[in-house]
XYZ file of C-alpha atoms in Angstrom:
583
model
C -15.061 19.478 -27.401
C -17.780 19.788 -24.535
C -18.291 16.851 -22.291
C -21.197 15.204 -20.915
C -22.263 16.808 -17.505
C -21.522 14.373 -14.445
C -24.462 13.310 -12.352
C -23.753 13.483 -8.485
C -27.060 11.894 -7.932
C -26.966 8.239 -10.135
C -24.706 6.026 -8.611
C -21.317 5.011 -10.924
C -21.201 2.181 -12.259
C -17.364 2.310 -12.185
C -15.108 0.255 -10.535
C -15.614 -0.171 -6.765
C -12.960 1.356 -4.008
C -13.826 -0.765 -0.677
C -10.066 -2.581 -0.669
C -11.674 -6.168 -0.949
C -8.564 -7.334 -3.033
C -6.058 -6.382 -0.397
C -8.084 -8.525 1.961
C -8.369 -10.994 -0.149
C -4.389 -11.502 -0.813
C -3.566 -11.326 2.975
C -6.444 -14.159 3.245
C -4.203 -15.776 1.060
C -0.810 -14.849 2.560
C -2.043 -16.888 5.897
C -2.023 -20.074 3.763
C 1.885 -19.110 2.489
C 3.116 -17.468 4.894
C 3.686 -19.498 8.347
C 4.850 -16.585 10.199
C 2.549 -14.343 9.144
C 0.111 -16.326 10.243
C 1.378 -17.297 13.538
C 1.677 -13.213 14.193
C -1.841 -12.719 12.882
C -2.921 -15.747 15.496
C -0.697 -14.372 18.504
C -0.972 -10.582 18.192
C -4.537 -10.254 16.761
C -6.829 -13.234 17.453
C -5.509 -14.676 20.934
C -4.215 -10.677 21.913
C -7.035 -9.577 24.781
C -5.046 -7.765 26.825
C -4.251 -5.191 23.207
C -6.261 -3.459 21.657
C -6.618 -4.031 17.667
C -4.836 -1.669 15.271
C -6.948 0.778 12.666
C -7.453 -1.117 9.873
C -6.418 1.016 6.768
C -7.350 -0.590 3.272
C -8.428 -3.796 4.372
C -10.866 -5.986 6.476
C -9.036 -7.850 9.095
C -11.830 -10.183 10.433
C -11.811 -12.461 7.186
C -7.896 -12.524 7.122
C -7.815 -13.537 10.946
C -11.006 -16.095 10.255
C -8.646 -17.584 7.360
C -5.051 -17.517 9.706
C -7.325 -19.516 12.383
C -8.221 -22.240 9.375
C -5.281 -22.216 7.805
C -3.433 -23.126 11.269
C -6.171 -25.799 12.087
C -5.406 -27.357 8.756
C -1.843 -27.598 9.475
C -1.932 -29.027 12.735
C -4.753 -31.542 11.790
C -2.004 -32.898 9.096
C 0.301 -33.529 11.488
C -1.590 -34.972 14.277
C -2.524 -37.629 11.530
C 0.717 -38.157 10.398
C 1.898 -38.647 13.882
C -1.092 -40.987 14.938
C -0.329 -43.379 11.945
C 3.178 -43.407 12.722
C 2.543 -44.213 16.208
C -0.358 -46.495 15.260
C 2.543 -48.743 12.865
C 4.948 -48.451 15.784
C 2.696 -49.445 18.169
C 1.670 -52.779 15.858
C 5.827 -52.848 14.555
C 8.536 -51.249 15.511
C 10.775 -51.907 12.755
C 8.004 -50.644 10.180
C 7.971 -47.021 11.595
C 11.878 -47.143 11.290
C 11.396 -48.476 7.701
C 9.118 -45.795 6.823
C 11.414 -42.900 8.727
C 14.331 -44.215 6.419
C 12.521 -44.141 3.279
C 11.051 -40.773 4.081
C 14.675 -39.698 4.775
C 15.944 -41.282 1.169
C 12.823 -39.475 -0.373
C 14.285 -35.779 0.779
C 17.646 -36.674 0.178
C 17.343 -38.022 -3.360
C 16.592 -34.275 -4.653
C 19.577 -32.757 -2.358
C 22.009 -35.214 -3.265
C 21.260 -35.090 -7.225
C 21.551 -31.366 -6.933
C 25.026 -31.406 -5.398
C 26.342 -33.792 -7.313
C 26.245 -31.717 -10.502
C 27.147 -28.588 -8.554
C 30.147 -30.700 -7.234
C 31.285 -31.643 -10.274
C 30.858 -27.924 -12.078
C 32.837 -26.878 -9.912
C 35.593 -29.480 -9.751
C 35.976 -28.377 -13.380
C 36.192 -24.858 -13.010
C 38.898 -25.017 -10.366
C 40.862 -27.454 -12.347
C 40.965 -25.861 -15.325
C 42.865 -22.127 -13.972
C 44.952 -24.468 -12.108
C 47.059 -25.373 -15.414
C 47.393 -22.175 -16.453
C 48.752 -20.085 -13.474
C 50.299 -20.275 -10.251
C 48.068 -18.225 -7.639
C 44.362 -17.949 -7.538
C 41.967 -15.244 -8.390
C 39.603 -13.853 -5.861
C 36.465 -15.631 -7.635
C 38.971 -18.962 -7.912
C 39.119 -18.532 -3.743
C 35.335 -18.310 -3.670
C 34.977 -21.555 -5.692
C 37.059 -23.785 -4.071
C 35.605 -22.752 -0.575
C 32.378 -23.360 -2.019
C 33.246 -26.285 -3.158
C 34.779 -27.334 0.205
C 31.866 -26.972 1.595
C 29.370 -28.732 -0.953
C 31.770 -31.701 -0.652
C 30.750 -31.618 3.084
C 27.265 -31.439 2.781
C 27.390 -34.159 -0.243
C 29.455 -36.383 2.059
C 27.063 -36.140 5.043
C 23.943 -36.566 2.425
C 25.874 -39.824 1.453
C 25.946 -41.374 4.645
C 22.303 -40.401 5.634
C 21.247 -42.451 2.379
C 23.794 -45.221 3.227
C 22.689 -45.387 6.578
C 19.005 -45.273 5.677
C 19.852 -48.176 3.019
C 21.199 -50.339 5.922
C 19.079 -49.374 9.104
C 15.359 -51.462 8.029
C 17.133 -54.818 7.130
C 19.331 -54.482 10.542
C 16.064 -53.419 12.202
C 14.178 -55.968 10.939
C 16.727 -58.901 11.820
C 16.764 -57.408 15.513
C 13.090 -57.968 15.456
C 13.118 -61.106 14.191
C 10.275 -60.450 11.348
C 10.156 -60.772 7.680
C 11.834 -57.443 6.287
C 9.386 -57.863 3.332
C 6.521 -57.599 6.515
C 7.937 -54.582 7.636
C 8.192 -52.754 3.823
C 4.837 -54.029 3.240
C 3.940 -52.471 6.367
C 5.819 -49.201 5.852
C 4.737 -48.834 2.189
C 0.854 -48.903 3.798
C 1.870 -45.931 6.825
C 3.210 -43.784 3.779
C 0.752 -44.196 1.748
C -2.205 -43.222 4.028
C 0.696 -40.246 4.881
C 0.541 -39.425 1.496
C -3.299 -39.218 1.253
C -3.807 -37.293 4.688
C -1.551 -34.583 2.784
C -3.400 -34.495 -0.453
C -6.726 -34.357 1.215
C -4.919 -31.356 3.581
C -3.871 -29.515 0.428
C -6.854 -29.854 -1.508
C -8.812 -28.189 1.524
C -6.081 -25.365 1.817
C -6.503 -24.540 -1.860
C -10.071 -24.679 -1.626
C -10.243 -22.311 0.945
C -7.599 -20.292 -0.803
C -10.148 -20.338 -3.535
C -13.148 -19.328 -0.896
C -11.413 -15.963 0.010
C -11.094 -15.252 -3.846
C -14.929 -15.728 -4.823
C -16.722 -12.402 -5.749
C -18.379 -10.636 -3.015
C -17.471 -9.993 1.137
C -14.627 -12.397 1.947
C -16.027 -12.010 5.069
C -17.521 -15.607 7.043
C -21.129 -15.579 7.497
C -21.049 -16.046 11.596
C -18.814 -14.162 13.454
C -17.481 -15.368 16.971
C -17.423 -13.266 19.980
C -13.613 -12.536 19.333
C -14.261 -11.846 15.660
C -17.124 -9.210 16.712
C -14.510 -7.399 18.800
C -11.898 -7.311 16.289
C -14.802 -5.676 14.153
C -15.658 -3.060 16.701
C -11.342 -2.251 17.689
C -10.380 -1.725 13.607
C -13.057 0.975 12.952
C -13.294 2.343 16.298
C -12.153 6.218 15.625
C -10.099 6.020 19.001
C -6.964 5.096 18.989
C -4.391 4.194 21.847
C -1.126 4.984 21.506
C 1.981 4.381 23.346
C 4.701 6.644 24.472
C 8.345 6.196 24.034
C 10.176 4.887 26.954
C 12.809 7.015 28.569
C 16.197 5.939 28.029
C 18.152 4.507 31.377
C 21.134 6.802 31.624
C 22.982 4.107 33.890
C 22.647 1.659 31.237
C 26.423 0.772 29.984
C 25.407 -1.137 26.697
C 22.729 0.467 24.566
C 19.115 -1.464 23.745
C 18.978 -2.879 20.393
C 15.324 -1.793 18.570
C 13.514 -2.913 15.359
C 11.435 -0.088 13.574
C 8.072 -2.753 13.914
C 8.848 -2.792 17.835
C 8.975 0.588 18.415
C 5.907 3.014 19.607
C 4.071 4.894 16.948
C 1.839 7.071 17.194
C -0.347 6.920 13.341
C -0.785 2.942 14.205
C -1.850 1.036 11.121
C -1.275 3.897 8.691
C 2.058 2.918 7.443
C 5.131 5.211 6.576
C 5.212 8.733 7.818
C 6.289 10.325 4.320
C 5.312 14.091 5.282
C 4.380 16.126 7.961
C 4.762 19.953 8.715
C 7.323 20.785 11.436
C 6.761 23.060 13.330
C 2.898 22.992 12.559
C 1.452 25.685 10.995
C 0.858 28.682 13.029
C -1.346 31.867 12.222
C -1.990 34.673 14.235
C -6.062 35.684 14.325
C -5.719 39.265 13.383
C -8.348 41.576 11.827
C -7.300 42.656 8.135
C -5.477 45.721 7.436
C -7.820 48.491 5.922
C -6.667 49.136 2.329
C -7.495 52.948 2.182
C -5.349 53.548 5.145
C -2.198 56.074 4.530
C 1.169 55.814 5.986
C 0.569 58.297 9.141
C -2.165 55.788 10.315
C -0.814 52.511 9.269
C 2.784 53.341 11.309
C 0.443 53.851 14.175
C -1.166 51.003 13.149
C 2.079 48.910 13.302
C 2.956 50.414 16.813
C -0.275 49.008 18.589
C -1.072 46.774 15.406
C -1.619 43.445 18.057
C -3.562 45.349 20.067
C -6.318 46.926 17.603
C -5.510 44.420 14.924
C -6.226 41.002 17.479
C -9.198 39.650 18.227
C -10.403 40.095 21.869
C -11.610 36.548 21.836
C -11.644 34.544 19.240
C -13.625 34.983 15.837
C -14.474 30.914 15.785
C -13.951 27.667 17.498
C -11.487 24.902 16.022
C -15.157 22.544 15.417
C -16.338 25.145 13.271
C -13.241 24.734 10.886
C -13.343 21.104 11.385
C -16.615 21.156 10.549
C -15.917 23.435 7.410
C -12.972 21.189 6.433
C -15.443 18.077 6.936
C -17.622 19.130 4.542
C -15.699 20.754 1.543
C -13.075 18.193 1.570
C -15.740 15.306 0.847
C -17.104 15.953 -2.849
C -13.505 15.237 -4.297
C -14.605 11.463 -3.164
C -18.378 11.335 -4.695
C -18.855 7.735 -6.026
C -20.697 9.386 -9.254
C -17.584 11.541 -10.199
C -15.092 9.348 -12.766
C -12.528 10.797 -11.855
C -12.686 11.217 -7.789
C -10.266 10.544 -5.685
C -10.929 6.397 -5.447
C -11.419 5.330 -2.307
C -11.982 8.571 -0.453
C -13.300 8.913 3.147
C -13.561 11.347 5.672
C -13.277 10.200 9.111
C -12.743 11.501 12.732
C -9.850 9.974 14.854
C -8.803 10.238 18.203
C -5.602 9.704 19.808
C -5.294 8.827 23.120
C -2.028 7.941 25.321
C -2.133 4.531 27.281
C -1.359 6.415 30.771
C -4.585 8.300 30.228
C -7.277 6.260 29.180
C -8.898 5.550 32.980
C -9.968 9.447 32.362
C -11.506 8.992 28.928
C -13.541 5.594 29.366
C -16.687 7.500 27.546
C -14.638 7.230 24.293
C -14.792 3.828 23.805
C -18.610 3.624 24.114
C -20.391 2.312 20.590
C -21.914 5.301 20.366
C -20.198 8.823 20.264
C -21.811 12.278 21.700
C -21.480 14.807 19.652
C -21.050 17.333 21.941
C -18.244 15.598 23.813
C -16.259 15.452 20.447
C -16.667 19.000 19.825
C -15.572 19.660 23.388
C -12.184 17.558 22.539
C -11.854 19.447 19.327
C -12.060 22.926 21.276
C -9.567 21.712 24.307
C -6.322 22.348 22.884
C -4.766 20.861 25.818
C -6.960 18.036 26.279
C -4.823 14.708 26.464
C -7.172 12.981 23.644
C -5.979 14.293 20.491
C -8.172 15.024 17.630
C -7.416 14.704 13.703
C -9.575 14.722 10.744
C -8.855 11.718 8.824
C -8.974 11.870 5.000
C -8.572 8.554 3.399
C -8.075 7.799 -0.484
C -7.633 3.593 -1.795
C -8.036 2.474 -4.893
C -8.182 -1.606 -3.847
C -5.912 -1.523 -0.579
C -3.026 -1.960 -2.183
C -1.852 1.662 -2.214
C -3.351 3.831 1.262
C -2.562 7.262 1.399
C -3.503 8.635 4.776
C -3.909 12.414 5.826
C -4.024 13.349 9.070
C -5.215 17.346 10.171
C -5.567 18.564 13.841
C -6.817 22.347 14.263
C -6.449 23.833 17.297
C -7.356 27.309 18.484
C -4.853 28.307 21.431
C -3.002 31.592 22.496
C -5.096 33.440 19.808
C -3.150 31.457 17.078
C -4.854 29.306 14.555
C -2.312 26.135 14.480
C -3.161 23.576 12.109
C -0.938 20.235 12.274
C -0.294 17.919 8.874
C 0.919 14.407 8.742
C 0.667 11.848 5.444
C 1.026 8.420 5.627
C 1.087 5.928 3.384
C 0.679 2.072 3.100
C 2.347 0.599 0.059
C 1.559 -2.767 -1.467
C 1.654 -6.612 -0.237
C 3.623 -9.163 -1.577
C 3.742 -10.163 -5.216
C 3.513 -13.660 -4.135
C 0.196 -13.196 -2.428
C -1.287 -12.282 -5.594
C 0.150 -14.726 -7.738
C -1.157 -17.269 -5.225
C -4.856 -16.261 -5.338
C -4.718 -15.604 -9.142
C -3.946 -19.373 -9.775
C -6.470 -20.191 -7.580
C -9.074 -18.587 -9.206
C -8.375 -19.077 -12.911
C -6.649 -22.442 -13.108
C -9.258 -25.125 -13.350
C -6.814 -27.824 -11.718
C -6.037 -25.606 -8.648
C -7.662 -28.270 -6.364
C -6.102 -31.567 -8.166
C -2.713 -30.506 -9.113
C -1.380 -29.132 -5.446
C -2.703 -32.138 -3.782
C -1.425 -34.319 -6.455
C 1.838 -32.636 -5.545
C 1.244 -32.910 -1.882
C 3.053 -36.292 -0.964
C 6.310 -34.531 -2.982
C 6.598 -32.707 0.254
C 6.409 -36.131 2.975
C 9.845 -35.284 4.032
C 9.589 -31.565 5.182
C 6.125 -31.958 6.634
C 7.195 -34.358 9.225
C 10.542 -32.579 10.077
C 7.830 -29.656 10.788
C 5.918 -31.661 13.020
C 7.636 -30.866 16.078
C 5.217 -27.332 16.020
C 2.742 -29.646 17.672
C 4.139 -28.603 20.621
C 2.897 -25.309 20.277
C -0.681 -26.396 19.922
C -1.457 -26.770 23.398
C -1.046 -22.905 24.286
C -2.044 -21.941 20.963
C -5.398 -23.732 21.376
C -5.498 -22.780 25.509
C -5.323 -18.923 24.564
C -7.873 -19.015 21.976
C -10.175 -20.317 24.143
C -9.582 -17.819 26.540
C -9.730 -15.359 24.192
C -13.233 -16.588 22.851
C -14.492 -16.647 26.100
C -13.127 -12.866 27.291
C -14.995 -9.873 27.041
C -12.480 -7.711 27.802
C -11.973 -5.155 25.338
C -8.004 -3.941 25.929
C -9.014 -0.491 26.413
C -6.018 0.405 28.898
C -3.067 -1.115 26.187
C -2.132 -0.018 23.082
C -2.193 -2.420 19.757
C 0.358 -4.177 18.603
C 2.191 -3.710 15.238
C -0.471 -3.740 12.310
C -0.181 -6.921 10.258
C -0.377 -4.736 7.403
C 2.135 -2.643 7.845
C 4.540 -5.637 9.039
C 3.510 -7.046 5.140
C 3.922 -3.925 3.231
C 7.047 -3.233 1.171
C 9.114 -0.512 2.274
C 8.819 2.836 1.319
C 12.302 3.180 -0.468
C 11.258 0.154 -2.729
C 7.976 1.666 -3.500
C 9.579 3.598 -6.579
C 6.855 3.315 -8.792
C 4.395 4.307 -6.249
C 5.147 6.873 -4.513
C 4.342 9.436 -7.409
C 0.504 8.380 -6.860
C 0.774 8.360 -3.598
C 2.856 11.997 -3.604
C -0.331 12.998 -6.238
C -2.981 12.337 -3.523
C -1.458 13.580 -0.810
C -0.564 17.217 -2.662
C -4.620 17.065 -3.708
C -5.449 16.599 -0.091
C -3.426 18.952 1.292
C -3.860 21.641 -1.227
C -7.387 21.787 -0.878
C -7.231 21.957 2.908
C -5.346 24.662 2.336
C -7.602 26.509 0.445
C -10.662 25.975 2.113
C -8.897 27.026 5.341
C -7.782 30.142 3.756
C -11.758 30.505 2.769
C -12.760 30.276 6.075
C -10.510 32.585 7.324
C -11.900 35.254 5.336
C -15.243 35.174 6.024
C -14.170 35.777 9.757
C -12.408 38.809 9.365
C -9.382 37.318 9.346
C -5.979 38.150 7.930
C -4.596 35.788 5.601
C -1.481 37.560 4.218
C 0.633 35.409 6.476
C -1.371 32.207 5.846
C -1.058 32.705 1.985
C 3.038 33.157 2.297
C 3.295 30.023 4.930
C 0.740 27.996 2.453
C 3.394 28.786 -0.315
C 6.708 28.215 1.779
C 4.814 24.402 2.953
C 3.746 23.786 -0.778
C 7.354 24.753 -1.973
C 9.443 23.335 0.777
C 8.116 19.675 -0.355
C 11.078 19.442 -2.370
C 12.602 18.974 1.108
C 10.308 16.671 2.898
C 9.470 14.396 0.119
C 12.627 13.293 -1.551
C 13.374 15.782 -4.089
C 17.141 16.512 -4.919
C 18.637 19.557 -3.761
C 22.564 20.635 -5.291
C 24.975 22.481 -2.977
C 27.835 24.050 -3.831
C 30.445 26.426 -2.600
C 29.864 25.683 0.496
C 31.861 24.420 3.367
C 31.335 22.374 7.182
C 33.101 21.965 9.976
C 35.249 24.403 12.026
C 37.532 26.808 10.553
C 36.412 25.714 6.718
C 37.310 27.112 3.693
C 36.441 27.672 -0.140
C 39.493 28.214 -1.787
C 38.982 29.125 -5.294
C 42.517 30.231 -6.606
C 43.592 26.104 -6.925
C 45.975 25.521 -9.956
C 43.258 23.606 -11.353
C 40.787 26.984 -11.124
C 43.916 28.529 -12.090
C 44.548 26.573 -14.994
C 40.438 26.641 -15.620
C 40.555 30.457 -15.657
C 43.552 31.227 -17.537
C 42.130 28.367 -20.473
């Protein structure tokens, strides 16, 4: 069956590959996820002295725009729960402690009806073993310490209620006021509570519904702030930070968390394959095939010396170039069945200690000639990789990383993959019901006063506002850039699920990295040729790297007959074998 030819001039009108919907969740995680917005607040938006990690998959002005609303709704909830608390205690005393006691029977009436059926299933299941036998199971131990302890908690929950039964009336007689006055008055506080929090929520879910219209979730205006976020995330330089040397005199060892420690493919995600050592190819001229034994042994004697290249037959921009160019039709956006996603970048690593002596790379605009001079320096302490990119919506990033260098006449090319898995299921969920349910506004702000109780014991985070508000507008007002510091952890990374969980993944990811890689390979090999250079020993080492996967990328490998440790031993004449052999 022949198929229709595929136009690489009329744009596809397929599905589009700029990671919008990944943006779009973590716009929406902000709103769920307290902490994750408090780290998007404190690491990216108020964070001058850092620089901004790569953004892979994802936008991260509109997700810090939305963490900077989403925290400003919050706080404006509880400043006006506080103010009409303070307003009623300020007019009556005994009407704020009213309303504090009926907001503490409101979150205890849930908790208390809760443990009083758990209490009383499992009164019954330790009773009944107790006729039958003498000593307890291990799960019959679990159960009555359980229920121990729920008795506690339902004992405690008790006396809250009691004493938030008894407190108004004794209040109100100390006050000398009509305890009707003071419910009357409490009823009103909690009431304009209530609406406060139902107005709050209905603006939270409309902006949750904002960051899921069709289109940029990007805001119209950007700040100052925003604008440099924008630059740092597609910047192609990178500052990374070395490892610090462990103190030998150090008696107890330092405690570190994988999201604390230095990296040096920021923003990427997991490292998931890389060739080590790199790949290493000697620039020799190709052996003549007409050339008999007498003269190839001579060959072999001198064969460095006649076979090497005086200087060498390129420079590592040429290949880079080379590689730039044949590794970008597998992404054209009129091919069906591209690579989604796919870019071809060009990223440059530099160490904190030594950016004073590469200030001209953080410039908006980039000489050509000084990256080619980077590429050609071998030694040079800014590091360059060609970046090869391939997304479907953000969810799933599969990164490739390829450095070529040209050094002690030695081609060595260096591979690394990365790859960022997906967000949480929660996020999505979230935004869906936003979108599609046409009482998304009404029916979370209905539900709003529900949640009275736990929105005033989370109050007390007002006394983080101050700073929180005093560094962002320092941070609005800077114009440093954070050149001479390395970013913090990526706030996609820190919500991506781990790599071992990624089961279902990792074969698409796996697919798109062998693609990649393969085709490097190839048009390396290529390029090699057509300048007279050998590539018997790149064709075996291609084969060993493409083979060897097996070992770098989880597959299984059986060993047997085999033995570790000094002095070890297979002993095959067991009686078993014995027994085995003889059968």
């Amino acid at each position: 069956m022949s198929r229709s030819p595929v136009s690489l001039t009329k744009k596809s009108p397929g599905r589009t590959d700029r990671g919008d919907e990944t943006t779009r969740r973590l716009c929406v995680g902000v709103y769920l996820d307290h902490e994750f917005r408090d780290t998007v607040i404190r690491d990216v938006l108020n964070n001058t002295r850092h620089r901004v990690a790569p953004s892979y998959g994802f936008d991260l002005v509109p997700v810090a725009d939305h963490a900077w609303r989403a925290w400003t709704l919050e706080n404006l909830q509880h400043t006006c729960m506080l103010a009409i608390l303070a307003i009623t205690g300020v007019h009556s005393p005994a009407a704020v402690i009213t309303a504090l006691c009926m907001l503490l029977l409101w979150g205890l009436a849930g908790p208390v009806a809760r443990m009083v059926t758990q209490v009383i299933v499992l009164k019954i299941k330790s009773f009944i073993p107790s006729r039958f036998h003498k000593y307890k199971t291990r799960q019959e131990l679990i159960d009555a310490h359980d229920l121990e302890r729920r008795t506690t908690c339902l004992k405690l929950s008790l006396a809250g209620c009691a004493l938030a039964l008894v407190a108004p009336a004794l209040c109100a007689g100390v006050a000398e006021i009509p305890f009707s006055a003071a419910l009357t008055l409490a009823t009103a506080a909690l009431g304009l509570m209530a609406g406060v929090a139902s107005l709050i929520t209905a603006a939270r879910q409309r902006s949750i519904g904002v960051a899921q219209d069709p289109g940029t979730p990007r805001p119209a205006m950007l700040s100052r702030r925003l604008r440099t976020i924008d630059r740092q995330q597609t910047h192609p330089v990178v500052v990374f930070r070395r490892p610090e040397s462990e103190d030998e005199d150090e008696d107890v060892p330092r405690f570190s968390f994988d999201r604390d420690e230095p990296r040096f493919f920021l923003g990427s995600g997991e490292l998931v394959h890389r060739w080590l050592p790199p790949l290493a190819i000697q620039l020799l001229r190709p052996e003549h095939k007409g050339m008999n034994s007498t003269f190839r042994a001579a060959d072999e004697s001198d064969g460095l010396a006649r076979r090497g290249h005086v200087s060498p037959p390129f420079q590592a921009h040429e290949l880079v170039d080379h590689l730039r160019q044949v590794m970008r039709p597998i992404g054209h956006s009129a091919d069906p069945i591209r690579l989604p996603g796919y870019q071809v970048k060009d990223r440059v690593f530099v160490a904190e200690e030594d950016v004073p002596e590469h200030r001209a790379l953080f410039g908006c605009s980039w000489d050509p000639a000084l990256l080619r001079r980077i590429i050609n320096d071998p030694y040079s302490a800014a590091q360059h990789f060609l970046e090869m990119r391939v997304t479907s919506s953000g969810e799933l990033v599969t990164t490739v990383f390829l450095r070529v260098t040209v050094k002690g006449r030695s081609l060595v090319l260096d591979f690394a993959a990365c790859a960022l898995t997906r967000t949480p299921s929660e996020y999505q969920r979230a935004g869906r019901r936003a979108r599609t349910r046409a009482g998304s506004l009404v029916w979370p702000a209905l539900k709003a006063p529900w949640r009275l109780p736990a929105e005033i014991c989370r109050s007390w985070h007002l006394l983080k506002a101050p700073a929180t508000l005093i560094n962002a507008v320092r941070a609005h007002r800077s114009r440093a850039e954070g050149t001479g510091h390395g970013p913090q952890p990526s706030v996609r990374e820190d919500r991506a699920a781990k790599w071992e969980l990624a089961t279902f993944d990792k074969p698409t990811i796996l697919a798109q990295m062998k693609i990649i890689e393969q085709r490097l390979l190839k048009a390396t090999q290529d390029f090699l040729k057509d300048h007279d250079v050998d590539t018997s020993a790149f064709e075996k080492r291609a084969e060993t790297l493409i083979s060897a996967s097996v070992l770098n990328m989880g597959g299984r490998v059986d060993i047997s007959n085999s033995a570790v440790g000094d002095n070890a031993q297979i002993i095959h004449n067991t009686p078993v074998a014995l027994e085995g052999a003889q059968s």
